PDB file of C-alpha atoms and ligand atoms in Angstrom:
ATOM      1  CA  MET A   5     -45.934  -8.022-115.634  1.00 95.00           C
ATOM      2  CA  ILE A   6     -43.009 -10.127-117.020  1.00 98.00           C
ATOM      3  CA  ILE A   7     -39.233  -8.300-116.698  1.00 98.00           C
ATOM      4  CA  THR A   8     -36.236 -10.418-117.801  1.00 98.00           C
ATOM      5  CA  ILE A   9     -32.484  -9.940-116.906  1.00 98.00           C
ATOM      6  CA  ASP A  10     -30.129 -11.471-119.132  1.00 97.00           C
ATOM      7  CA  GLY A  11     -26.291 -11.310-118.873  1.00 95.00           C
ATOM      8  CA  PRO A  12     -22.979 -13.209-118.194  1.00 92.00           C
ATOM      9  CA  ALA A  13     -21.945 -15.173-115.161  1.00 85.00           C
ATOM     10  CA  GLY A  14     -20.976 -12.989-112.323  1.00 81.00           C
ATOM     11  CA  GLY A  15     -22.708  -9.413-113.231  1.00 81.00           C
ATOM     12  CA  GLY A  16     -24.504  -9.519-110.029  1.00 84.00           C
ATOM     13  CA  LYS A  17     -27.816 -10.667-111.923  1.00 91.00           C
ATOM     14  CA  SER A  18     -29.566 -12.629-109.386  1.00 89.00           C
ATOM     15  CA  THR A  19     -28.872 -10.440-106.359  1.00 91.00           C
ATOM     16  CA  VAL A  20     -30.286  -7.443-108.342  1.00 95.00           C
ATOM     17  CA  ALA A  21     -33.487  -9.719-109.807  1.00 95.00           C
ATOM     18  CA  ARG A  22     -33.891 -10.563-106.082  1.00 94.00           C
ATOM     19  CA  LYS A  23     -34.125  -6.776-104.956  1.00 95.00           C
ATOM     20  CA  LEU A  24     -36.372  -5.754-108.019  1.00 96.00           C
ATOM     21  CA  ALA A  25     -38.749  -8.659-107.441  1.00 95.00           C
ATOM     22  CA  ALA A  26     -38.986  -7.646-103.730  1.00 94.00           C
ATOM     23  CA  VAL A  27     -39.464  -4.050-104.392  1.00 95.00           C
ATOM     24  CA  LEU A  28     -42.093  -5.019-106.858  1.00 96.00           C
ATOM     25  CA  GLY A  29     -43.611  -7.385-104.710  1.00 94.00           C
ATOM     26  CA  ILE A  30     -43.484 -10.171-107.530  1.00 95.00           C
ATOM     27  CA  ALA A  31     -41.701 -13.241-107.903  1.00 94.00           C
ATOM     28  CA  PHE A  32     -38.298 -13.957-108.785  1.00 94.00           C
ATOM     29  CA  LEU A  33     -37.523 -16.938-111.156  1.00 95.00           C
ATOM     30  CA  ASP A  34     -33.995 -18.233-111.120  1.00 95.00           C
ATOM     31  CA  THR A  35     -33.628 -20.394-114.327  1.00 97.00           C
ATOM     32  CA  GLY A  36     -30.002 -21.077-113.963  1.00 96.00           C
ATOM     33  CA  ALA A  37     -31.302 -23.244-111.173  1.00 97.00           C
ATOM     34  CA  THR A  38     -33.287 -25.496-113.662  1.00 98.00           C
ATOM     35  CA  TYR A  39     -29.847 -26.183-115.723  1.00 98.00           C
ATOM     36  CA  ARG A  40     -28.303 -26.864-112.249  1.00 97.00           C
ATOM     37  CA  ALA A  41     -30.768 -29.431-110.978  1.00 98.00           C
ATOM     38  CA  VAL A  42     -30.469 -31.565-114.061  1.00 98.00           C
ATOM     39  CA  THR A  43     -26.469 -31.142-114.059  1.00 98.00           C
ATOM     40  CA  LEU A  44     -26.939 -32.296-110.370  1.00 98.00           C
ATOM     41  CA  ALA A  45     -29.084 -35.298-111.311  1.00 98.00           C
ATOM     42  CA  ALA A  46     -26.655 -36.228-114.031  1.00 98.00           C
ATOM     43  CA  LEU A  47     -23.669 -36.164-111.947  1.00 98.00           C
ATOM     44  CA  ARG A  48     -25.502 -38.311-109.014  1.00 98.00           C
ATOM     45  CA  ARG A  49     -26.498 -41.038-111.472  1.00 97.00           C
ATOM     46  CA  GLY A  50     -23.413 -41.038-113.347  1.00 98.00           C
ATOM     47  CA  VAL A  51     -25.188 -39.981-116.762  1.00 97.00           C
ATOM     48  CA  ASP A  52     -22.459 -39.033-119.423  1.00 97.00           C
ATOM     49  CA  LEU A  53     -22.261 -35.372-119.836  1.00 97.00           C
ATOM     50  CA  GLU A  54     -21.513 -35.695-123.376  1.00 96.00           C
ATOM     51  CA  ASP A  55     -24.474 -37.956-124.271  1.00 96.00           C
ATOM     52  CA  THR A  56     -27.485 -35.330-125.456  1.00 95.00           C
ATOM     53  CA  ALA A  57     -29.832 -37.893-125.695  1.00 95.00           C
ATOM     54  CA  ALA A  58     -29.191 -39.108-122.088  1.00 97.00           C
ATOM     55  CA  LEU A  59     -29.395 -35.880-120.525  1.00 97.00           C
ATOM     56  CA  SER A  60     -32.722 -34.892-122.183  1.00 96.00           C
ATOM     57  CA  ARG A  61     -34.279 -38.340-121.068  1.00 97.00           C
ATOM     58  CA  LEU A  62     -33.018 -37.741-117.725  1.00 98.00           C
ATOM     59  CA  ALA A  63     -34.039 -33.560-117.965  1.00 97.00           C
ATOM     60  CA  SER A  64     -37.628 -35.089-119.020  1.00 97.00           C
ATOM     61  CA  ALA A  65     -37.586 -37.878-116.169  1.00 97.00           C
ATOM     62  CA  VAL A  66     -37.148 -35.660-113.310  1.00 98.00           C
ATOM     63  CA  LYS A  67     -39.280 -33.519-111.322  1.00 98.00           C
ATOM     64  CA  ILE A  68     -37.807 -29.765-110.661  1.00 98.00           C
ATOM     65  CA  GLU A  69     -39.664 -27.443-108.527  1.00 97.00           C
ATOM     66  CA  LEU A  70     -38.683 -23.768-107.466  1.00 95.00           C
ATOM     67  CA  LEU A  71     -40.484 -22.976-104.170  1.00 91.00           C
ATOM     68  CA  PRO A  72     -40.165 -19.244-103.435  1.00 81.00           C
ATOM     69  CA  GLY A  73     -39.809 -18.706 -99.958  1.00 74.00           C
ATOM     70  CA  ARG A  74     -38.863 -15.948 -97.216  1.00 71.00           C
ATOM     71  CA  ASP A  75     -35.226 -16.943 -97.486  1.00 73.00           C
ATOM     72  CA  GLY A  76     -35.042 -17.180-101.366  1.00 80.00           C
ATOM     73  CA  THR A  77     -36.162 -19.843-103.720  1.00 89.00           C
ATOM     74  CA  ARG A  78     -35.631 -23.525-102.450  1.00 94.00           C
ATOM     75  CA  VAL A  79     -35.025 -25.833-105.231  1.00 97.00           C
ATOM     76  CA  LEU A  80     -36.232 -29.571-104.996  1.00 97.00           C
ATOM     77  CA  LEU A  81     -35.308 -32.243-107.266  1.00 98.00           C
ATOM     78  CA  ASP A  82     -37.364 -35.032-107.047  1.00 98.00           C
ATOM     79  CA  GLY A  83     -38.933 -33.986-103.781  1.00 97.00           C
ATOM     80  CA  ALA A  84     -35.682 -33.330-102.266  1.00 98.00           C
ATOM     81  CA  ASP A  85     -34.129 -29.810-101.111  1.00 97.00           C
ATOM     82  CA  VAL A  86     -31.058 -29.305-103.410  1.00 98.00           C
ATOM     83  CA  THR A  87     -30.707 -25.491-103.088  1.00 96.00           C
ATOM     84  CA  SER A  88     -27.204 -25.739-101.672  1.00 94.00           C
ATOM     85  CA  GLU A  89     -26.087 -28.661-103.624  1.00 96.00           C
ATOM     86  CA  ILE A  90     -26.642 -27.155-106.649  1.00 97.00           C
ATOM     87  CA  ARG A  91     -24.139 -24.170-106.033  1.00 92.00           C
ATOM     88  CA  SER A  92     -21.275 -26.278-105.848  1.00 92.00           C
ATOM     89  CA  ALA A  93     -18.158 -26.037-107.761  1.00 87.00           C
ATOM     90  CA  GLU A  94     -18.600 -29.257-109.385  1.00 94.00           C
ATOM     91  CA  VAL A  95     -22.288 -28.674-110.799  1.00 96.00           C
ATOM     92  CA  SER A  96     -21.120 -24.999-111.633  1.00 90.00           C
ATOM     93  CA  ASP A  97     -18.295 -26.332-113.644  1.00 90.00           C
ATOM     94  CA  ASN A  98     -20.269 -29.150-115.589  1.00 95.00           C
ATOM     95  CA  ALA A  99     -23.657 -27.298-116.184  1.00 96.00           C
ATOM     96  CA  HIS A 100     -22.393 -26.114-119.645  1.00 94.00           C
ATOM     97  CA  TYR A 101     -23.014 -29.647-121.002  1.00 96.00           C
ATOM     98  CA  VAL A 102     -26.615 -29.649-120.213  1.00 96.00           C
ATOM     99  CA  ALA A 103     -26.917 -25.618-120.826  1.00 95.00           C
ATOM    100  CA  GLY A 104     -25.214 -26.507-124.058  1.00 94.00           C
ATOM    101  CA  SER A 105     -27.856 -29.490-125.324  1.00 94.00           C
ATOM    102  CA  GLY A 106     -30.644 -28.410-127.473  1.00 95.00           C
ATOM    103  CA  PRO A 107     -33.153 -31.135-126.359  1.00 95.00           C
ATOM    104  CA  VAL A 108     -32.205 -30.213-122.654  1.00 96.00           C
ATOM    105  CA  ARG A 109     -33.165 -26.649-123.185  1.00 97.00           C
ATOM    106  CA  ALA A 110     -36.222 -27.213-125.055  1.00 97.00           C
ATOM    107  CA  VAL A 111     -37.628 -29.568-121.618  1.00 97.00           C
ATOM    108  CA  LEU A 112     -36.153 -26.736-119.369  1.00 98.00           C
ATOM    109  CA  VAL A 113     -37.623 -23.913-121.405  1.00 98.00           C
ATOM    110  CA  ASP A 114     -41.031 -25.384-121.204  1.00 97.00           C
ATOM    111  CA  LEU A 115     -40.564 -26.152-117.521  1.00 97.00           C
ATOM    112  CA  GLN A 116     -39.809 -22.372-117.054  1.00 98.00           C
ATOM    113  CA  ARG A 117     -42.396 -20.974-118.974  1.00 98.00           C
ATOM    114  CA  ARG A 118     -44.948 -23.178-117.244  1.00 97.00           C
ATOM    115  CA  ILE A 119     -43.576 -21.895-113.853  1.00 96.00           C
ATOM    116  CA  GLY A 120     -43.992 -18.110-115.318  1.00 96.00           C
ATOM    117  CA  SER A 121     -47.519 -18.881-116.067  1.00 96.00           C
ATOM    118  CA  VAL A 122     -48.190 -19.944-112.691  1.00 95.00           C
ATOM    119  CA  LEU A 123     -46.220 -16.934-111.425  1.00 94.00           C
ATOM    120  CA  GLY A 124     -47.983 -14.529-113.405  1.00 94.00           C
ATOM    121  CA  ASN A 125     -45.903 -11.519-112.633  1.00 95.00           C
ATOM    122  CA  PHE A 126     -42.211 -12.185-112.049  1.00 96.00           C
ATOM    123  CA  VAL A 127     -38.685 -11.144-112.548  1.00 96.00           C
ATOM    124  CA  ALA A 128     -36.950 -13.996-114.811  1.00 97.00           C
ATOM    125  CA  GLU A 129     -32.911 -14.300-114.590  1.00 96.00           C
ATOM    126  CA  GLY A 130     -30.794 -16.094-116.913  1.00 96.00           C
ATOM    127  CA  ARG A 131     -29.297 -16.169-120.024  1.00 94.00           C
ATOM    128  CA  ASP A 132     -31.885 -16.348-122.924  1.00 96.00           C
ATOM    129  CA  GLN A 133     -35.106 -14.960-120.942  1.00 97.00           C
ATOM    130  CA  GLY A 134     -35.811 -11.769-123.085  1.00 97.00           C
ATOM    131  CA  SER A 135     -34.719 -13.554-126.286  1.00 95.00           C
ATOM    132  CA  VAL A 136     -36.317 -17.083-126.349  1.00 96.00           C
ATOM    133  CA  VAL A 137     -38.051 -18.036-123.277  1.00 98.00           C
ATOM    134  CA  PHE A 138     -40.190 -14.890-122.296  1.00 98.00           C
ATOM    135  CA  PRO A 139     -39.821 -12.735-125.729  1.00 97.00           C
ATOM    136  CA  GLN A 140     -43.119 -10.885-124.706  1.00 97.00           C
ATOM    137  CA  ALA A 141     -41.746  -9.752-121.545  1.00 97.00           C
ATOM    138  CA  ASP A 142     -42.692  -5.989-120.668  1.00 97.00           C
ATOM    139  CA  VAL A 143     -39.482  -4.723-119.953  1.00 98.00           C
ATOM    140  CA  LYS A 144     -35.785  -6.570-120.627  1.00 98.00           C
ATOM    141  CA  PHE A 145     -32.545  -5.941-119.464  1.00 97.00           C
ATOM    142  CA  TYR A 146     -29.260  -6.948-120.208  1.00 97.00           C
ATOM    143  CA  MET A 147     -26.833  -6.403-117.457  1.00 96.00           C
ATOM    144  CA  ASP A 148     -22.953  -6.836-117.850  1.00 94.00           C
ATOM    145  CA  ALA A 149     -19.712  -5.796-116.231  1.00 94.00           C
ATOM    146  CA  SER A 150     -15.976  -6.131-117.418  1.00 94.00           C
ATOM    147  CA  PRO A 151     -14.566  -9.809-116.768  1.00 95.00           C
ATOM    148  CA  GLU A 152     -12.139  -8.020-114.122  1.00 95.00           C
ATOM    149  CA  VAL A 153     -14.714  -6.763-112.065  1.00 94.00           C
ATOM    150  CA  ARG A 154     -16.879  -9.884-112.196  1.00 93.00           C
ATOM    151  CA  ALA A 155     -13.857 -12.030-111.239  1.00 95.00           C
ATOM    152  CA  ARG A 156     -13.207  -9.417-108.391  1.00 94.00           C
ATOM    153  CA  ARG A 157     -16.797  -9.998-106.990  1.00 90.00           C
ATOM    154  CA  ARG A 158     -16.495 -13.695-107.384  1.00 88.00           C
ATOM    155  CA  PHE A 159     -13.225 -13.692-105.237  1.00 92.00           C
ATOM    156  CA  GLU A 160     -14.231 -11.385-102.504  1.00 91.00           C
ATOM    157  CA  GLU A 161     -17.397 -13.552-102.044  1.00 86.00           C
ATOM    158  CA  MET A 162     -15.236 -16.873-102.100  1.00 87.00           C
ATOM    159  CA  LEU A 163     -12.880 -15.173 -99.511  1.00 93.00           C
ATOM    160  CA  ALA A 164     -15.770 -13.959 -97.340  1.00 92.00           C
ATOM    161  CA  SER A 165     -17.580 -17.322 -97.519  1.00 86.00           C
ATOM    162  CA  GLY A 166     -14.334 -18.982 -96.169  1.00 91.00           C
ATOM    163  CA  GLN A 167     -13.097 -20.712 -99.849  1.00 86.00           C
ATOM    164  CA  GLU A 168      -9.588 -20.371-100.728  1.00 89.00           C
ATOM    165  CA  ALA A 169      -9.457 -18.788-103.953  1.00 90.00           C
ATOM    166  CA  GLU A 170      -6.854 -17.135-106.492  1.00 95.00           C
ATOM    167  CA  PHE A 171      -7.955 -14.196-108.399  1.00 97.00           C
ATOM    168  CA  ARG A 172      -6.034 -15.212-111.740  1.00 97.00           C
ATOM    169  CA  GLN A 173      -7.904 -18.504-111.495  1.00 95.00           C
ATOM    170  CA  VAL A 174     -11.525 -16.983-110.800  1.00 93.00           C
ATOM    171  CA  LEU A 175     -10.756 -14.660-113.930  1.00 95.00           C
ATOM    172  CA  GLU A 176     -10.048 -17.374-115.941  1.00 95.00           C
ATOM    173  CA  ALA A 177     -13.214 -19.091-115.156  1.00 91.00           C
ATOM    174  CA  ILE A 178     -15.308 -16.303-115.665  1.00 93.00           C
ATOM    175  CA  LEU A 179     -13.511 -15.921-119.322  1.00 94.00           C
ATOM    176  CA  LEU A 180     -14.071 -19.518-120.090  1.00 92.00           C
ATOM    177  CA  ARG A 181     -17.578 -19.335-118.887  1.00 90.00           C
ATOM    178  CA  ASP A 182     -18.190 -16.338-121.009  1.00 91.00           C
ATOM    179  CA  GLY A 183     -17.026 -18.143-124.190  1.00 92.00           C
ATOM    180  CA  ARG A 184     -19.224 -21.209-123.377  1.00 90.00           C
ATOM    181  CA  ASP A 185     -21.985 -18.802-122.998  1.00 89.00           C
ATOM    182  CA  GLN A 186     -21.436 -16.950-125.928  1.00 90.00           C
ATOM    183  CA  SER A 187     -20.484 -19.440-128.387  1.00 91.00           C
ATOM    184  CA  ARG A 188     -22.858 -22.317-127.842  1.00 90.00           C
ATOM    185  CA  PRO A 189     -24.895 -23.083-131.117  1.00 90.00           C
ATOM    186  CA  VAL A 190     -28.157 -23.079-129.125  1.00 90.00           C
ATOM    187  CA  ALA A 191     -29.453 -20.111-127.514  1.00 88.00           C
ATOM    188  CA  PRO A 192     -25.933 -18.234-127.228  1.00 90.00           C
ATOM    189  CA  LEU A 193     -25.872 -15.502-124.703  1.00 91.00           C
ATOM    190  CA  VAL A 194     -27.052 -12.572-126.710  1.00 92.00           C
ATOM    191  CA  LYS A 195     -28.725  -9.047-125.619  1.00 95.00           C
ATOM    192  CA  PRO A 196     -32.083  -9.316-126.947  1.00 96.00           C
ATOM    193  CA  ALA A 197     -33.595  -7.272-129.182  1.00 94.00           C
ATOM    194  CA  GLY A 198     -34.885  -4.071-127.443  1.00 95.00           C
ATOM    195  CA  ALA A 199     -33.182  -4.772-123.852  1.00 97.00           C
ATOM    196  CA  ILE A 200     -31.953  -2.127-121.859  1.00 97.00           C
ATOM    197  CA  LYS A 201     -28.131  -2.509-121.294  1.00 96.00           C
ATOM    198  CA  ILE A 202     -27.014  -1.651-117.748  1.00 96.00           C
ATOM    199  CA  ASP A 203     -23.140  -1.872-117.073  1.00 94.00           C
ATOM    200  CA  THR A 204     -22.895  -2.797-113.767  1.00 94.00           C
ATOM    201  CA  SER A 205     -18.722  -2.205-113.484  1.00 92.00           C
ATOM    202  CA  HIS A 206     -19.109   0.885-111.210  1.00 93.00           C
ATOM    203  CA  LEU A 207     -22.376   0.436-109.680  1.00 94.00           C
ATOM    204  CA  THR A 208     -23.382  -1.522-106.414  1.00 92.00           C
ATOM    205  CA  ALA A 209     -26.001  -3.983-106.397  1.00 91.00           C
ATOM    206  CA  ASP A 210     -28.732  -1.273-104.733  1.00 94.00           C
ATOM    207  CA  GLU A 211     -27.449   1.130-107.538  1.00 96.00           C
ATOM    208  CA  VAL A 212     -28.390  -1.093-110.269  1.00 96.00           C
ATOM    209  CA  ALA A 213     -31.678  -2.051-108.730  1.00 96.00           C
ATOM    210  CA  ALA A 214     -32.600   1.492-108.209  1.00 97.00           C
ATOM    211  CA  GLU A 215     -31.564   2.123-111.969  1.00 97.00           C
ATOM    212  CA  LEU A 216     -33.738  -1.250-113.120  1.00 97.00           C
ATOM    213  CA  LEU A 217     -36.738   0.263-111.125  1.00 97.00           C
ATOM    214  CA  ARG A 218     -36.477   3.660-112.709  1.00 97.00           C
ATOM    215  CA  HIS A 219     -36.443   2.126-116.328  1.00 97.00           C
ATOM    216  CA  VAL A 220     -39.794  -0.204-115.130  1.00 97.00           C
ATOM    217  CA  LYS A 221     -41.664   2.665-113.748  1.00 95.00           C
ATOM    218  CA  GLU A 222     -40.818   4.733-116.851  1.00 92.00           C
ATOM    219  CA  ARG A 223     -41.718   2.218-119.285  1.00 84.00           C
ATOM    220  CA  PRO A 224     -44.662   3.747-121.763  1.00 76.00           C
TER     221      PRO A 224
HETATM  222  O1   DC B  14     -26.704 -18.383-113.946  1.00 94.24           O
HETATM  223  P1   DC B  14     -26.287 -19.717-113.331  1.00 94.24           P
HETATM  224  O2   DC B  14     -24.629 -19.944-113.086  1.00 94.24           O
HETATM  225  O3   DC B  14     -26.869 -20.163-112.320  1.00 94.24           O
HETATM  226  O4   DC B  14     -26.436 -20.803-114.400  1.00 94.24           O
HETATM  227  C1   DC B  14     -26.071 -22.110-114.498  1.00 94.24           C
HETATM  228  C2   DC B  14     -25.849 -22.806-115.823  1.00 94.24           C
HETATM  229  O5   DC B  14     -26.995 -22.519-116.852  1.00 94.24           O
HETATM  230  C3   DC B  14     -24.511 -21.925-116.591  1.00 94.24           C
HETATM  231  O6   DC B  14     -23.821 -22.902-117.324  1.00 94.24           O
HETATM  232  C4   DC B  14     -25.448 -21.097-117.449  1.00 94.24           C
HETATM  233  C5   DC B  14     -26.685 -21.961-117.917  1.00 94.24           C
HETATM  234  N1   DC B  14     -27.911 -21.221-118.187  1.00 94.24           N
HETATM  235  C6   DC B  14     -28.439 -20.716-119.219  1.00 94.24           C
HETATM  236  O7   DC B  14     -27.697 -21.563-120.155  1.00 94.24           O
HETATM  237  N2   DC B  14     -29.781 -20.299-119.559  1.00 94.24           N
HETATM  238  C7   DC B  14     -30.338 -19.458-118.684  1.00 94.24           C
HETATM  239  N3   DC B  14     -31.455 -19.179-118.773  1.00 94.24           N
HETATM  240  C8   DC B  14     -29.563 -19.751-117.345  1.00 94.24           C
HETATM  241  C9   DC B  14     -28.705 -20.247-117.229  1.00 94.24           C
END
């Protein structure tokens, strides 16, 4: 079984995708991690982020592995664990260069499909999973919440983890990412055909996971 969850940043997709995968006893495929790993490699090697050809050479040259584990997926870049490094603000702020490049996307879509074929049954989460990568998915979801709600959640997460944050800035960053995800020429964020839309603005992660599970169980 293949389930896809797409939607904008901060909609709680990964928490819910992880929960749903755990309840169903299948794997979780975090495709954002592949874009983040290439971004980290580019930053470390000083590759010009505006040089699409150099980025696609880099994406083909590096080895990215996603290892499912008890405490979530570990991400390896050329054999080294980069699970926490790929979540840095620097990587988050620069990932759009990598995600906006058609040739890089081709390499990473191919990687995601290869990982998917090894996993067999999985919940894939990203921006183009139901539209481009796994259009044959059994159930497709599109998860959204208002920018204010997504910014509030992110803001609270940052405070809880001891980071300094200003709500206004967090909201602006969310709006900037939405604009980039939706307006890029290759694989823009769209609601895939046939996807079930879930507005998570007024739901907890557990409620959303229960709602998704209900749809999965009720599918024809
Ligand atoms: O979901 P995330 O924040 O980990 O995504 C990191 C970056 O990768 C972000 O710029 C969106 C992009 N992305 C994408 O373009 N397509 C995907 N399937 C997953 C993520």
